Short mmCIF file of C-alpha atoms and ligand atoms in Angstrom, two decimals:
data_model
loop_
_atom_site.label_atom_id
_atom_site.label_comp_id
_atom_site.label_asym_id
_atom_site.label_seq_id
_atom_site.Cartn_x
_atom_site.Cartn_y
_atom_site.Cartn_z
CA UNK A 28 41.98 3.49 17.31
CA UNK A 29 38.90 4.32 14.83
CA UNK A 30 36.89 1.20 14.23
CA UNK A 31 37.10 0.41 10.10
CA UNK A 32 32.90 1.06 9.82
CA UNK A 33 33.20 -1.72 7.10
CA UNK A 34 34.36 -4.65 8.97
CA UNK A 35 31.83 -6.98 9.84
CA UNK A 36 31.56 -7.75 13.37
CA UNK A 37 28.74 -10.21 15.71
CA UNK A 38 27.40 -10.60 19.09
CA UNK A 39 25.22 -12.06 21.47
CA UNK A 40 22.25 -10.17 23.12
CA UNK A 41 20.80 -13.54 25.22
CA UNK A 42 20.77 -16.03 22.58
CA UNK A 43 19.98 -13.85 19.83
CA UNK A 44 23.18 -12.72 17.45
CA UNK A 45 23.52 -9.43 15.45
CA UNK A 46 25.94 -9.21 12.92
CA UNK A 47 27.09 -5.69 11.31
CA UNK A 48 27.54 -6.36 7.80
CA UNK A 49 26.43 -7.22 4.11
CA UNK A 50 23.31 -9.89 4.12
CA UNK A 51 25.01 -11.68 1.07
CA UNK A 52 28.33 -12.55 2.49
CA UNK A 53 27.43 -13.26 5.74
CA UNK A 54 24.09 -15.67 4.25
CA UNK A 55 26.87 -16.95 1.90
CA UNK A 56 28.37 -18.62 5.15
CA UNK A 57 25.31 -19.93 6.74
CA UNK A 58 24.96 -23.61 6.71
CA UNK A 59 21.96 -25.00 4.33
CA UNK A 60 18.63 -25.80 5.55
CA UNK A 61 19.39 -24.60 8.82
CA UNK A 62 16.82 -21.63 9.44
CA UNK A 63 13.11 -22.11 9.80
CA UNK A 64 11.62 -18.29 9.30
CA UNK A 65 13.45 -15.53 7.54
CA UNK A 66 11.19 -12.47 7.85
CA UNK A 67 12.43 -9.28 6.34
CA UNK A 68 11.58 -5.81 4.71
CA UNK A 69 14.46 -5.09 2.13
CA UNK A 70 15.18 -1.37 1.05
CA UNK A 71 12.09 -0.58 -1.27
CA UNK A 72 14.60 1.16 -4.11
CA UNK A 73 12.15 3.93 -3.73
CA UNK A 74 14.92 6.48 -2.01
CA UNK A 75 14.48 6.28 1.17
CA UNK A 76 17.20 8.32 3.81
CA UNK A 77 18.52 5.65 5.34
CA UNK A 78 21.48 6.77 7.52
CA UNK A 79 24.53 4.83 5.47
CA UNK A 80 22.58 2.72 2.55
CA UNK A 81 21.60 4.19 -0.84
CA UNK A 82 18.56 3.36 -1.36
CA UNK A 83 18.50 4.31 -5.25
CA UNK A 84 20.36 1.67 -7.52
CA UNK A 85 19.15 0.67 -11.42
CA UNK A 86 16.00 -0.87 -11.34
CA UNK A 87 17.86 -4.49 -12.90
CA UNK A 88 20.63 -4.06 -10.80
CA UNK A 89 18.09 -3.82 -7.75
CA UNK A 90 16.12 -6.41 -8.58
CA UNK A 91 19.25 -8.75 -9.79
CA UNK A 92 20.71 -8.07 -6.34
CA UNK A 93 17.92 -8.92 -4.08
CA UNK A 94 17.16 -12.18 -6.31
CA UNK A 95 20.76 -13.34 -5.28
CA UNK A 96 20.00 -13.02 -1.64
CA UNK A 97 16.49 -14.38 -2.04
CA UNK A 98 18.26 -17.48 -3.42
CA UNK A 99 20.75 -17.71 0.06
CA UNK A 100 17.81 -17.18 1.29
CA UNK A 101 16.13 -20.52 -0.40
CA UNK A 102 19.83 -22.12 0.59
CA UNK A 103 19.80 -21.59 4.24
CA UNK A 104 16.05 -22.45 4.92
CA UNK A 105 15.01 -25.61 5.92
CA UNK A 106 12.47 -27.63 3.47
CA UNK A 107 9.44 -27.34 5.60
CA UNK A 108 10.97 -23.32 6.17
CA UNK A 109 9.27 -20.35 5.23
CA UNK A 110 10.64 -16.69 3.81
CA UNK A 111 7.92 -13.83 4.24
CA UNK A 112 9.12 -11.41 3.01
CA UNK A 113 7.54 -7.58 3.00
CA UNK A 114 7.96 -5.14 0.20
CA UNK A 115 5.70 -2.20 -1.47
CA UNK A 116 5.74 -0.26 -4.17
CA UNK A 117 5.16 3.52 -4.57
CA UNK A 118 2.26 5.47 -6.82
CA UNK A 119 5.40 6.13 -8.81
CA UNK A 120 7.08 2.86 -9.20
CA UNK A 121 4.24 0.74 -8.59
CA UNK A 122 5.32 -2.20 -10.61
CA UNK A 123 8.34 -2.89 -8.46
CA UNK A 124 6.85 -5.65 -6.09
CA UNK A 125 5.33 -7.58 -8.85
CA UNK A 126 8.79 -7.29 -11.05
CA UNK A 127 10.38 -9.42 -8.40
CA UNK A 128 8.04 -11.74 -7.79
CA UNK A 129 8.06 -12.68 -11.80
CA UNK A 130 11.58 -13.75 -11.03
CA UNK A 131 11.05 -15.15 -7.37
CA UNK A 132 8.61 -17.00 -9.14
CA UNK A 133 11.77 -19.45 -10.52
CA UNK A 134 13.36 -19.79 -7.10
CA UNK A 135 10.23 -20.05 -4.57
CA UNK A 136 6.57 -21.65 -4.24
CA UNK A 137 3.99 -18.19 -3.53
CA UNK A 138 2.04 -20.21 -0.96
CA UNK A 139 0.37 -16.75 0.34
CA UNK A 140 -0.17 -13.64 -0.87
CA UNK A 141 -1.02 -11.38 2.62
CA UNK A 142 -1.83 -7.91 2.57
CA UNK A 143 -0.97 -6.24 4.84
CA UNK A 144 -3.57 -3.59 5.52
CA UNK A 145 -2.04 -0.47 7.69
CA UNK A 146 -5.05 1.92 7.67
CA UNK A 147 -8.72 1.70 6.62
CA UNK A 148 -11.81 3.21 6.26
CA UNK A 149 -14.80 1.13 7.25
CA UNK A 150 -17.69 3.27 7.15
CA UNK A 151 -16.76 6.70 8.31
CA UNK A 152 -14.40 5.74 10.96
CA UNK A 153 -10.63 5.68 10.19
CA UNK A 154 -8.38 3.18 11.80
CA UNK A 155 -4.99 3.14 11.51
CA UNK A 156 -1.75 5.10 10.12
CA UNK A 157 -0.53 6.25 6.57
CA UNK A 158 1.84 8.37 4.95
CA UNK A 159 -0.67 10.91 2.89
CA UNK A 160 0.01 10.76 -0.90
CA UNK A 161 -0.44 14.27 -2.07
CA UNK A 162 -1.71 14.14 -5.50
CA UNK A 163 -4.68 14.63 -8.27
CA UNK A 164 -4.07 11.36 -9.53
CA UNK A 165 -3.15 9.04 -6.69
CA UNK A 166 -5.12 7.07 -3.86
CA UNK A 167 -2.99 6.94 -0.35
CA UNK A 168 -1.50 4.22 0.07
CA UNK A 169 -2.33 2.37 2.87
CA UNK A 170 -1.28 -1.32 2.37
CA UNK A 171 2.28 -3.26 1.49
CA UNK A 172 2.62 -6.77 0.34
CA UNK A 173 3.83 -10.12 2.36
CA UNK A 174 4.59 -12.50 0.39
CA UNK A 175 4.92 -15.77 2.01
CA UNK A 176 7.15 -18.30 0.02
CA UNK A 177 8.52 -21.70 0.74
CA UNK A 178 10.54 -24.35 -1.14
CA UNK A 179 7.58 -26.46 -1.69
CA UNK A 180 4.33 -24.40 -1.77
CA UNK A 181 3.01 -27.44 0.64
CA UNK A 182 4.62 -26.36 4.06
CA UNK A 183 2.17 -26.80 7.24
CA UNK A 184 0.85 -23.55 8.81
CA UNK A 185 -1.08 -22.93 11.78
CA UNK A 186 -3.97 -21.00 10.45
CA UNK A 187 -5.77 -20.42 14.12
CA UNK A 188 -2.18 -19.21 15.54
CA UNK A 189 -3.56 -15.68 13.98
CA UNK A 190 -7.01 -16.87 13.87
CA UNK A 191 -10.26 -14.63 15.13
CA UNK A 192 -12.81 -15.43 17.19
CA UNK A 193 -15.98 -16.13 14.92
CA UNK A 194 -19.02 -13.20 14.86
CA UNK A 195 -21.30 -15.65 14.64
CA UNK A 196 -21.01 -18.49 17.37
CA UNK A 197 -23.49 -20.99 15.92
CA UNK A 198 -20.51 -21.81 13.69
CA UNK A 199 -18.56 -23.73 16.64
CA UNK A 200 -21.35 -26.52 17.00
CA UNK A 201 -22.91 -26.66 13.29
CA UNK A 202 -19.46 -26.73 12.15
CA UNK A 203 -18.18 -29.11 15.15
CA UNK A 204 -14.89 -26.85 15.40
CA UNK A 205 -12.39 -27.45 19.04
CA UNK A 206 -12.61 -23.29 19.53
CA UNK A 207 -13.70 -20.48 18.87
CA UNK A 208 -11.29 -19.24 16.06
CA UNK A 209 -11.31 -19.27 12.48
CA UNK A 210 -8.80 -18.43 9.67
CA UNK A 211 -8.37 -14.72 9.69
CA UNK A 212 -7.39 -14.70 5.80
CA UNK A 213 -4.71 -12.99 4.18
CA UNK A 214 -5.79 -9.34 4.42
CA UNK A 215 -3.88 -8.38 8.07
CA UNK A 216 -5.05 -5.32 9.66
CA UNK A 217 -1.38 -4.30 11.56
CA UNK A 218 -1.53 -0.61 12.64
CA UNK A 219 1.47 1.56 13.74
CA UNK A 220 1.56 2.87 17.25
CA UNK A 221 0.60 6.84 16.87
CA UNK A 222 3.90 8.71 17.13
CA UNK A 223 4.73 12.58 16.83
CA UNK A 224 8.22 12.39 16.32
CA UNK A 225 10.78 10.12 14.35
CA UNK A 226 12.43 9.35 17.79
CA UNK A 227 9.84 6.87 18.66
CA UNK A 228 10.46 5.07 15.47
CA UNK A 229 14.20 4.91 16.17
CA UNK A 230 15.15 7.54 13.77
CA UNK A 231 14.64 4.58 11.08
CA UNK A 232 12.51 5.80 8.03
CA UNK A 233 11.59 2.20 7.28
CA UNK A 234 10.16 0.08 10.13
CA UNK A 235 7.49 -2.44 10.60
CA UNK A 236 5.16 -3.21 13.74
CA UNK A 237 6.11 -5.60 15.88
CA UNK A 238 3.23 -7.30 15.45
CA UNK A 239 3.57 -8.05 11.81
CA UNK A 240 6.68 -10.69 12.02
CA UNK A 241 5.40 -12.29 14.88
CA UNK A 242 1.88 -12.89 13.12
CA UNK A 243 4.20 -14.69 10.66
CA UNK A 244 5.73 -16.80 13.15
CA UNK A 245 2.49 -17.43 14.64
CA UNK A 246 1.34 -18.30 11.09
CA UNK A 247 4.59 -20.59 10.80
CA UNK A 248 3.74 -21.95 14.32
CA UNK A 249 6.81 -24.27 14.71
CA UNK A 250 7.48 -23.98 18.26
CA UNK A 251 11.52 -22.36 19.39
CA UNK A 252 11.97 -21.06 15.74
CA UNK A 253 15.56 -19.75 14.35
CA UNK A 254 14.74 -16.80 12.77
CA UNK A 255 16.70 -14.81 10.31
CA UNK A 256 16.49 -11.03 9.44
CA UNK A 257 18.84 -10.23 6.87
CA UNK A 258 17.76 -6.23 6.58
CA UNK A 259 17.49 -5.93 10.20
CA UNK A 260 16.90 -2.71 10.68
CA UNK A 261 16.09 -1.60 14.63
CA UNK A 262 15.20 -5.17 15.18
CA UNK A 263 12.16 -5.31 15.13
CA UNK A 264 11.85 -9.07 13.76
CA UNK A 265 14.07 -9.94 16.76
CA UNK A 266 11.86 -8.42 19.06
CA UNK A 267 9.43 -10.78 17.66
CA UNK A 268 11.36 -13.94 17.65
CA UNK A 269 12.18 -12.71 21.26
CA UNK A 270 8.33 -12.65 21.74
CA UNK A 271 7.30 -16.29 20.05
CA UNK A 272 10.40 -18.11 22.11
CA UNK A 273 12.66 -18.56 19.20
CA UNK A 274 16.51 -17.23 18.77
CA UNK A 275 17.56 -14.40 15.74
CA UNK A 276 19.67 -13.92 14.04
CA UNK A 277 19.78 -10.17 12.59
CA UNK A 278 21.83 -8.35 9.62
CA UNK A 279 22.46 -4.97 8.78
CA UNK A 280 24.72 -3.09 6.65
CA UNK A 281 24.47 0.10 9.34
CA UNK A 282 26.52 0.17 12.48
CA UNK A 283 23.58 2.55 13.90
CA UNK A 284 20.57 0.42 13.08
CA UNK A 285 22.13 -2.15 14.85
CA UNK A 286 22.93 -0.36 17.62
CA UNK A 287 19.64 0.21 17.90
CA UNK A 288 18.47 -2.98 17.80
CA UNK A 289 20.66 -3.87 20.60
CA UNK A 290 19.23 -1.78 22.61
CA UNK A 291 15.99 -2.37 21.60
CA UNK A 292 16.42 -6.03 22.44
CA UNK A 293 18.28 -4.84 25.60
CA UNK A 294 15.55 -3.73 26.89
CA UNK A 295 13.50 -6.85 26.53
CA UNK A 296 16.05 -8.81 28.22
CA UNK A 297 15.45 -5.93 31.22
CA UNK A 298 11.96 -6.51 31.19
CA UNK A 299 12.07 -9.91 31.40
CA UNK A 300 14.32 -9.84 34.49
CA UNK A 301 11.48 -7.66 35.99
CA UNK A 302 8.38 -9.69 35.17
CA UNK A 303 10.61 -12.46 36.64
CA UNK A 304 11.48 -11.25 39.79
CA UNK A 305 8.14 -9.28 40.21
C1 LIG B 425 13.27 -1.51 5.28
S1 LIG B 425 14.66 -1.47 6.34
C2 LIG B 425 14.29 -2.76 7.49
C3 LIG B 425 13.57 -2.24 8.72
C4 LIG B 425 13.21 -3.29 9.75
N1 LIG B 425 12.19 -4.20 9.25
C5 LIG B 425 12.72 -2.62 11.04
O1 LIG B 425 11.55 -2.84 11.43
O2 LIG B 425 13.48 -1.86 11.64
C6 LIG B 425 15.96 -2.13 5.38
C7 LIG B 425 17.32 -2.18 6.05
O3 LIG B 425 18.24 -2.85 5.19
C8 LIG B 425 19.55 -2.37 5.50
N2 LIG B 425 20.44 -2.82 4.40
C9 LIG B 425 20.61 -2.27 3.17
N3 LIG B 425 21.51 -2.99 2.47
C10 LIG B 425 21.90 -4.03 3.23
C11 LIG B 425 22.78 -5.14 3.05
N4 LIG B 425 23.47 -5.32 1.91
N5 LIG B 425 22.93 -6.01 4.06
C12 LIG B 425 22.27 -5.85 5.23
N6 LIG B 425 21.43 -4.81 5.46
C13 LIG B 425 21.22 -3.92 4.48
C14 LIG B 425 19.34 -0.88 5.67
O4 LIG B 425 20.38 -0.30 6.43
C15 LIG B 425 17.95 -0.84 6.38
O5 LIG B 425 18.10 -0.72 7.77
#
């Protein structure tokens, strides 16, 4: 019998659980203050081919729509929680990240403001990835915003989880610090892997490193997190809870992505059975 492709449906890969279906009902039925990360990348409204969503609704119905999942969002996390949450706008529509904070603004503390840098020039050496900009009047862009918001504005972090060693070493004794780390700041440096062909993304025009969600739950640092993903995508933010010793949970409107993201996480599951037995 075909499979209705709108039914929702769940399942376990170890003790992580990814649910086909839409983020809104299915955060509607989470229990309150019960998560302690959600880390996501909605769709930017900019377009994008994803394979089943439209990414191309009226700006205020857009922005209306993901302010009533930020607020299940608020709902389901726990007080001393945390939301980062990634989004960027385009040379076009570059307003769009900022429009939704105004409202966010209502519903969430803005503890930190983190860019995330994905290429840069320092000097004459390149580093990094970007998707060129072709244009007279436009710069490449090569950074998104992460927006880190809790209910309270006053939620612990552990700064040296994603500190950096310091350049100058004097600093540990004159400054009488335990290591050698200091706060890296809110400017993150995340690169993508170098890939030729959409393949090695996952066929997924919209993914982040996996290094960028678990730098947040590094950030976060509470040990064994419950992590949500409510625009899972190829799970990568599950690869990351996997990662940091926490449990997912991941959402996604598109039976494909999260086939992918089994398999993706699959194969972590494999890997750890080897490093185990090896
Ligand atoms: C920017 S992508 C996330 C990519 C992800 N961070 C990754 O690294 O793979 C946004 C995702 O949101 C999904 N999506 C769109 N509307 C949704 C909804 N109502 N509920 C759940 N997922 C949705 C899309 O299918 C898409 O995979």
């Amino acid at each position: 019998m075909e499979e209705d492709s709108s039914r929702p449906y769940s399942f376990k890969v170890g003790n992580h659980t990814l649910i086909r279906g839409d983020c809104l009902n299915v955060l509607r039925k989470m229990p309150e203050s019960s998560v302690d990360v959600v880390v996501t990348s909605p769709p930017y409204n900019l377009g994008i081919a994803y394979n089943s969503y439209k990414d191309q609704k009226a700006e205020t119905e857009y922005l209306d729509w993901l302010v009533s999942i930020c607020i299940e969002i608020k709902r389901v996390i726990k007080k001393d929680g945390a939301f980062f949450l990634n989004i960027a706008g385009s040379s076009s529509n570059p307003w769009l990240p900022f429009e939704l904070m105004v409202r966010l603004r209502k519903i969430f503390y803005l503890q930190n403001h983190i860019e995330w840098v994905k290429s840069i020039s320092i000097g004459t050496n390149s580093h990094g990835h970007f998707k060129p900009v072709v244009s007279n009047r436009f710069l490449h862009r090569n950074h998104e915003n992460l927006f880190h918001l809790t209910k309270t504005g006053n939620v612990k972090i552990n700064r040296l989880g994603v500190g950096v060693p310091y350049k100058d070493k004097s600093n540990i004794i004159r400054r009488s610090h335990q290591h050698d780390l200091r706060c890296r700041g809110d400017v993150w440096f995340v690169p993508y892997d170098t890939i030729r062909k959409k393949a090695e993304k996952f066929n997924h025009p919209g993914t982040f490193p996996v290094t960028l969600p678990q730098m947040c739950l590094k950030l976060h640092g509470i040990p064994n997190p419950l992590v949500v993903d409510p625009f899972m995508g190829t799970g990568t933010t599950l690869l990351a809870t996997h990662l940091e010793g926490g449990r997912a949970i991941g959402i996604d409107i598109d039976r494909n992505y999260v086939k992918i993201a089994k398999e993706r996480i699959k194969t972590l599951f494999s890997s750890d059975e080897h490093s185990s037995k090896s």
